[in-house]
Coordinates of C-alpha atoms in Angstrom, one line a residue:
M1 CA 0.1 0.1 -0.1
Q2 CA 1.2 3.3 -1.0
S3 CA 2.2 5.5 2.1
L4 CA 0.5 9.0 2.5
N5 CA 2.1 12.1 3.8
L6 CA 0.6 14.1 6.5
V7 CA 1.2 17.1 4.1
P8 CA -1.8 17.6 2.0
Q9 CA -1.1 17.9 -1.7
S10 CA -3.4 21.0 -2.4
H11 CA -1.4 23.1 0.3
L12 CA 2.1 24.5 0.3
Y13 CA 3.6 24.7 3.7
Q14 CA 6.6 27.0 4.4
H15 CA 8.9 25.9 7.0
N16 CA 9.6 29.3 8.5
V17 CA 7.5 28.7 11.6
N18 CA 8.7 30.8 14.4
R19 CA 9.5 29.5 18.1
N20 CA 6.3 30.6 19.7
S21 CA 4.2 29.3 16.8
A22 CA 5.7 25.9 16.8
S23 CA 5.6 25.6 20.8
S24 CA 1.9 26.5 20.6
I25 CA 1.1 24.0 18.1
L26 CA 3.1 21.3 19.7
S27 CA 1.1 21.6 22.6
I28 CA -2.0 20.2 20.7
P29 CA -2.1 16.3 21.2
L30 CA -1.8 14.1 18.0
L31 CA -5.1 13.1 16.8
K32 CA -6.2 9.9 15.3
R33 CA -5.1 9.4 11.8
P34 CA -6.3 7.1 9.1
Q35 CA -4.9 3.6 9.3
S36 CA -3.5 4.0 5.7
L37 CA -0.8 6.4 7.1
C38 CA 2.5 4.8 7.2
K39 CA 4.4 4.9 10.5
S40 CA 7.6 6.3 8.9
S41 CA 5.5 9.3 7.4
V42 CA 4.2 10.0 10.8
L43 CA 7.7 10.0 12.4
R44 CA 9.1 12.1 9.6
N45 CA 6.5 14.9 10.2
K46 CA 6.9 14.9 14.0
A47 CA 10.6 15.1 13.8
F48 CA 10.1 18.2 11.2
F49 CA 8.1 20.1 13.7
H50 CA 10.5 18.9 16.5
N51 CA 13.3 20.4 14.6
T52 CA 11.4 23.6 13.9
K53 CA 10.5 24.2 17.6
N54 CA 14.3 23.9 18.5
N55 CA 15.2 26.4 15.6
I56 CA 17.9 23.9 14.0
L57 CA 16.6 24.0 10.5
S58 CA 19.3 25.1 8.1
P59 CA 18.8 28.3 6.2
Q60 CA 18.5 26.3 2.9
R61 CA 15.6 24.3 4.2
Q62 CA 13.7 27.0 5.9
N63 CA 12.3 28.4 2.7
V64 CA 11.3 25.0 1.2
S65 CA 7.8 24.2 0.1
F66 CA 6.7 20.5 -0.3
F67 CA 4.3 19.1 -2.8
K68 CA 3.5 15.3 -3.3
S69 CA 6.4 14.2 -1.1
P70 CA 9.2 15.9 0.9
V71 CA 11.6 15.0 -1.9
D72 CA 9.8 17.1 -4.6
F73 CA 10.6 20.8 -3.6
K74 CA 11.2 24.1 -5.0
V75 CA 12.9 27.2 -3.2
R76 CA 10.9 30.3 -3.0
R77 CA 11.4 33.7 -1.5
P78 CA 10.9 34.0 2.2
R79 CA 7.4 35.3 2.9
H80 CA 7.2 38.1 5.6
V81 CA 4.2 37.5 7.9
V82 CA 2.9 40.2 10.1
E83 CA 2.3 38.7 13.5
A84 CA -0.7 39.7 14.9
G85 CA -1.0 41.1 18.6
P86 CA -3.4 39.6 21.1
A87 CA -6.4 42.0 19.8
G88 CA -5.3 43.7 16.7
G89 CA -5.1 47.5 17.3
L90 CA -6.2 47.0 21.1
G91 CA -3.2 47.8 23.4
G92 CA -1.1 48.7 20.5
H93 CA -0.5 52.3 21.4
S94 CA 3.2 53.6 21.3
A95 CA 4.7 53.9 24.7
S96 CA 6.9 56.8 23.4
A97 CA 6.0 60.3 24.8
G98 CA 4.5 63.0 22.6
E99 CA 5.8 66.4 21.8
P100 CA 5.3 69.0 24.4
V101 CA 2.8 71.8 23.9
D102 CA 5.1 74.6 24.1
T103 CA 4.1 77.0 21.2
P104 CA 1.0 79.5 21.0
V105 CA -0.5 77.3 18.1
K106 CA -0.4 74.2 20.0
R107 CA -2.0 75.6 22.9
T108 CA -4.8 77.0 21.0
I109 CA -5.4 73.8 19.3
L110 CA -5.5 72.0 22.6
T111 CA -7.7 74.6 24.1
V112 CA -10.2 74.4 21.3
A113 CA -10.4 70.4 21.6
V114 CA -10.9 70.4 25.3
A115 CA -13.5 73.2 25.1
Y116 CA -15.2 71.4 22.3
I117 CA -15.5 68.0 24.4
F118 CA -16.7 70.0 27.4
L119 CA -19.4 71.7 25.2
V120 CA -20.7 68.9 23.1
V121 CA -20.1 65.7 25.5
L122 CA -19.4 66.5 29.3
I123 CA -21.8 69.5 30.0
P124 CA -24.8 67.7 28.4
F125 CA -23.9 64.5 30.3
F126 CA -23.5 66.0 33.7
N127 CA -26.8 68.1 33.0
V128 CA -28.6 64.9 32.9
F129 CA -27.6 63.9 36.2
I130 CA -28.4 67.3 37.7
Q131 CA -32.0 67.2 36.1
A132 CA -32.7 63.8 37.4
F133 CA -31.8 64.5 41.1
A134 CA -33.2 68.0 41.1
K135 CA -35.9 67.0 43.4
G136 CA -34.0 64.6 45.6
V137 CA -32.9 60.9 45.5
G138 CA -36.3 59.6 46.8
A139 CA -38.0 61.1 43.7
F140 CA -35.4 59.7 41.6
L141 CA -35.7 56.2 42.9
H142 CA -39.5 56.5 42.7
H143 CA -39.5 56.3 38.8
F144 CA -38.0 52.9 39.2
L145 CA -41.2 51.6 40.5
D146 CA -43.2 52.5 37.5
P147 CA -44.4 49.3 35.6
D148 CA -43.8 51.1 32.2
F149 CA -40.4 52.0 33.4
L150 CA -39.6 48.6 34.2
H151 CA -41.0 47.0 31.1
A152 CA -38.9 49.2 29.1
L153 CA -35.9 48.2 30.8
K154 CA -36.9 44.5 30.2
M155 CA -37.2 45.0 26.6
T156 CA -33.9 46.8 26.4
L157 CA -32.2 43.9 28.1
L158 CA -34.1 41.3 26.2
L159 CA -32.9 42.9 22.8
A160 CA -29.4 42.8 24.0
F161 CA -29.6 39.3 25.2
V162 CA -31.0 37.9 22.0
T163 CA -28.9 40.1 19.3
V164 CA -25.7 40.1 20.8
P165 CA -24.9 36.3 20.8
I166 CA -26.5 36.0 17.2
N167 CA -24.3 38.7 15.8
T168 CA -21.2 37.4 17.8
V169 CA -21.5 34.1 16.2
F170 CA -22.4 35.2 12.7
G171 CA -19.5 37.8 12.9
T172 CA -17.0 35.3 14.0
M173 CA -18.0 32.9 11.2
A174 CA -18.1 35.6 8.5
A175 CA -14.8 36.9 9.5
V176 CA -13.2 33.7 9.3
N177 CA -14.7 32.6 6.0
I178 CA -13.8 36.0 4.4
T179 CA -10.2 35.9 5.4
R180 CA -9.4 32.2 4.7
N181 CA -11.0 31.9 1.3
E182 CA -11.0 33.6 -1.8
F183 CA -14.5 33.6 -4.0
P184 CA -16.3 35.7 -6.6
G185 CA -18.1 38.5 -5.0
K186 CA -15.8 38.8 -1.9
V187 CA -15.5 42.6 -2.2
L188 CA -19.0 43.1 -2.6
L189 CA -19.8 41.0 0.4
M190 CA -17.3 43.3 2.4
S191 CA -19.3 46.3 1.2
L192 CA -22.5 44.7 2.3
L193 CA -21.4 44.1 5.8
D194 CA -20.9 47.9 6.0
L195 CA -24.4 48.6 4.7
P196 CA -25.7 49.2 8.3
F197 CA -23.1 51.9 8.9
S198 CA -24.3 53.9 5.8
I199 CA -28.2 53.4 6.1
S200 CA -30.1 55.5 8.3
P201 CA -31.7 53.5 11.2
V202 CA -35.1 55.0 10.4
V203 CA -34.7 54.0 6.8
T204 CA -34.0 50.4 8.3
G205 CA -37.3 50.3 10.3
L206 CA -39.1 51.5 7.1
M207 CA -37.6 48.6 5.0
L208 CA -38.6 46.0 7.6
N209 CA -42.1 47.6 7.5
L210 CA -42.3 47.2 3.7
L211 CA -41.1 43.6 4.0
Y212 CA -43.1 42.4 6.9
G213 CA -46.3 44.9 7.1
R214 CA -49.7 43.9 6.2
T215 CA -48.9 44.9 2.5
G216 CA -45.4 43.7 2.6
W217 CA -43.7 40.9 0.6
F218 CA -44.1 38.3 3.3
A219 CA -47.6 39.5 4.5
A220 CA -49.4 36.4 3.3
F221 CA -47.0 34.0 4.9
L222 CA -46.9 35.7 8.2
K223 CA -50.6 36.0 8.3
A224 CA -50.8 32.2 7.5
T225 CA -48.5 31.2 10.1
G226 CA -49.5 33.6 12.8
I227 CA -46.3 35.3 13.3
N228 CA -46.0 39.1 14.1
V229 CA -43.2 41.1 13.2
V230 CA -44.5 44.7 13.0
F231 CA -45.2 46.2 16.5
A232 CA -43.9 43.2 18.2
F233 CA -40.6 42.0 19.7
T234 CA -39.6 39.9 16.6
G235 CA -39.5 43.1 14.4
M236 CA -37.4 44.9 17.3
A237 CA -34.9 42.1 17.3
L238 CA -34.6 42.1 13.5
A239 CA -34.0 45.8 13.3
T240 CA -31.4 45.5 16.3
M241 CA -29.6 42.8 14.6
F242 CA -29.4 44.7 11.5
V243 CA -27.9 47.7 13.0
T244 CA -25.3 45.9 15.2
L245 CA -24.3 43.4 12.4
P246 CA -21.0 44.9 11.4
F247 CA -19.4 45.5 14.9
V248 CA -18.0 41.9 15.5
V249 CA -17.0 41.3 12.1
R250 CA -15.1 44.4 11.6
E251 CA -13.1 44.0 14.8
V252 CA -12.3 40.4 14.1
I253 CA -11.3 40.8 10.3
P254 CA -8.2 42.9 10.9
V255 CA -6.8 40.5 13.3
L256 CA -7.3 37.5 11.0
E257 CA -5.7 39.3 8.2
T258 CA -2.6 39.9 10.2
M259 CA -2.3 36.5 12.0
D260 CA 0.4 34.0 11.2
L261 CA -1.1 31.2 9.1
S262 CA 1.8 28.9 9.7
Q263 CA 0.1 27.9 13.3
E264 CA -3.3 26.7 11.5
E265 CA -1.3 24.8 8.9
A266 CA 0.9 23.1 11.6
A267 CA -2.3 22.0 13.4
R268 CA -3.9 20.7 10.3
T269 CA -0.6 18.8 9.5
L270 CA -0.7 17.2 13.0
G271 CA -4.3 15.9 12.2
A272 CA -6.4 18.6 13.7
N273 CA -10.0 19.2 12.1
D274 CA -11.4 22.6 11.2
W275 CA -13.2 23.0 14.8
Q276 CA -10.0 21.9 16.5
V277 CA -8.0 24.5 14.6
F278 CA -10.5 27.2 15.3
W279 CA -10.7 26.3 19.1
T280 CA -7.0 25.9 19.9
V281 CA -5.4 28.1 17.4
T282 CA -7.8 30.8 15.8
L283 CA -9.9 31.8 18.9
P284 CA -6.9 32.5 21.1
N285 CA -5.5 34.9 18.7
I286 CA -8.7 36.8 18.2
R287 CA -10.1 36.6 21.6
W288 CA -9.5 40.4 22.8
A289 CA -10.7 41.5 19.2
L290 CA -13.9 39.5 19.6
L291 CA -14.5 40.8 23.0
Y292 CA -14.0 44.2 21.9
G293 CA -16.6 43.9 19.1
I294 CA -19.1 42.1 21.6
I295 CA -18.8 45.1 23.9
L296 CA -19.5 47.6 21.0
C297 CA -22.5 45.4 19.7
N298 CA -24.0 45.3 23.2
A299 CA -23.6 49.1 23.6
R300 CA -25.3 49.7 20.2
A301 CA -28.0 47.3 20.9
M302 CA -29.1 48.9 24.4
G303 CA -29.0 52.4 22.9
E304 CA -30.6 51.9 19.4
F305 CA -33.6 54.4 18.7
G306 CA -34.5 55.0 15.0
A307 CA -34.9 51.5 13.7
V308 CA -36.8 50.1 16.7
S309 CA -38.8 53.3 17.0
V310 CA -40.3 52.7 13.2
I311 CA -40.7 48.8 13.4
S312 CA -42.1 48.8 17.0
G313 CA -44.7 51.4 17.0
N314 CA -43.5 52.9 20.3
I315 CA -46.5 51.2 22.4
L316 CA -46.1 52.2 25.8
G317 CA -45.8 49.1 28.2
K318 CA -45.7 46.8 25.2
T319 CA -42.9 47.7 22.6
Q320 CA -40.9 50.5 24.3
T321 CA -37.2 50.3 25.2
L322 CA -35.5 52.7 27.6
T323 CA -34.5 55.1 24.6
L324 CA -38.2 55.2 23.4
F325 CA -39.2 55.7 27.0
V326 CA -37.2 58.7 27.3
E327 CA -38.7 60.3 24.3
S328 CA -42.3 59.5 25.0
A329 CA -41.9 60.6 28.7
Y330 CA -40.0 63.9 27.8
K331 CA -42.9 64.8 25.2
E332 CA -45.6 64.1 27.7
Y333 CA -43.7 66.6 30.1
A334 CA -42.9 63.9 32.6
T335 CA -39.2 65.2 32.7
E336 CA -38.2 63.6 35.9
A337 CA -39.0 60.1 34.4
A338 CA -37.3 60.8 31.3
F339 CA -34.1 61.9 33.1
A340 CA -34.2 58.9 35.3
A341 CA -34.4 56.6 32.4
A342 CA -31.5 58.8 30.7
V343 CA -29.4 58.3 34.1
L344 CA -30.0 54.5 33.9
L345 CA -28.8 54.3 30.1
S346 CA -25.9 56.6 31.1
F347 CA -24.7 54.1 33.8
L348 CA -25.0 51.5 31.3
A349 CA -22.7 53.4 28.9
I350 CA -20.2 54.2 31.7
G351 CA -20.1 50.5 32.7
T352 CA -19.5 49.6 28.9
L353 CA -16.7 52.1 29.0
W354 CA -15.2 50.6 32.1
V355 CA -15.4 46.9 30.6
K356 CA -13.9 48.3 27.4
G357 CA -10.9 49.9 29.3
K358 CA -10.2 46.7 31.1
V359 CA -10.2 44.8 27.9
E360 CA -7.8 47.3 26.4
E361 CA -5.5 47.0 29.4
A362 CA -5.6 43.4 29.4
A363 CA -4.7 43.3 25.7
A364 CA -1.9 45.7 26.2
A365 CA -0.4 43.9 29.2
E366 CA -0.1 40.7 27.0
T367 CA 1.3 42.5 24.0
R368 CA 4.1 43.5 26.2
K369 CA 4.9 40.1 27.5

């Protein structure tokens, strides 16, 4: 019986695996191989990765690409691979100090920037807290007992609970398949992923109404099955999933594009299947970027207004989220309730920023190791 090599014929493997890559791959246990594999072929491949780990390959062998057997080879130019950090751009800020602000022009620019932040961000933000506690803490806490307020909070958390896991799984799968494969329409698909960034959320809600409304394309099917989309939680979830779709995939793709592929290639050579390669090699490299995308996705899901407002109908006690509750309460001159809901949303935003900062610190600490 003809012996089979562990190196697939359809892939070219370069032998310039660095020390860290080889050591991480060698930690994966050897998996069960087909019975047709020759023992000498297994030993030959294990010896190759052992030599790679100890960095004893000669310069002539480090740039060799194998085909059907290790005897047939050709020498190619070395490929320079950009090694990915633990979270792409997270924690990748330079530690060098900037230039001192010692000229009138620099001082003017800095003053304008700080004044702009105070006028646009900080003053309105602190004013929300001032208005919310204008009548005391007791009056502020009283609004948290309002059934409509509690229902709006429940809807906000449910939307985040449903949409964030779905977009996390979709974004990760899309990022891996886009970066690891070449196919017709790849550029178009990348552009479509950015569509929620360019379309107004109000237009998104209108599109969903035109599709799932009484006169929409799927109206007959929805009526026959008894499924309600418009003015229901289902439509709100669809709108939120649409506007939060790009966050995870756009954070993971840059890390996968700069990741050293030799680690995944070595794992497959040792017998790992696609799921094992993803779980033991790919996921540890993208974990910080993935977590960062989840944080952004969750923040957008809890703060979405336009698309949810159109598709939900803004029905008090039924399809209102916290953002919609703030608008309706303010229009009805219930300013204290509106500011109380705004404060709760602000606390959610502050918590998101705190988690985001911790993720960046952890990524930066791992990058410095």
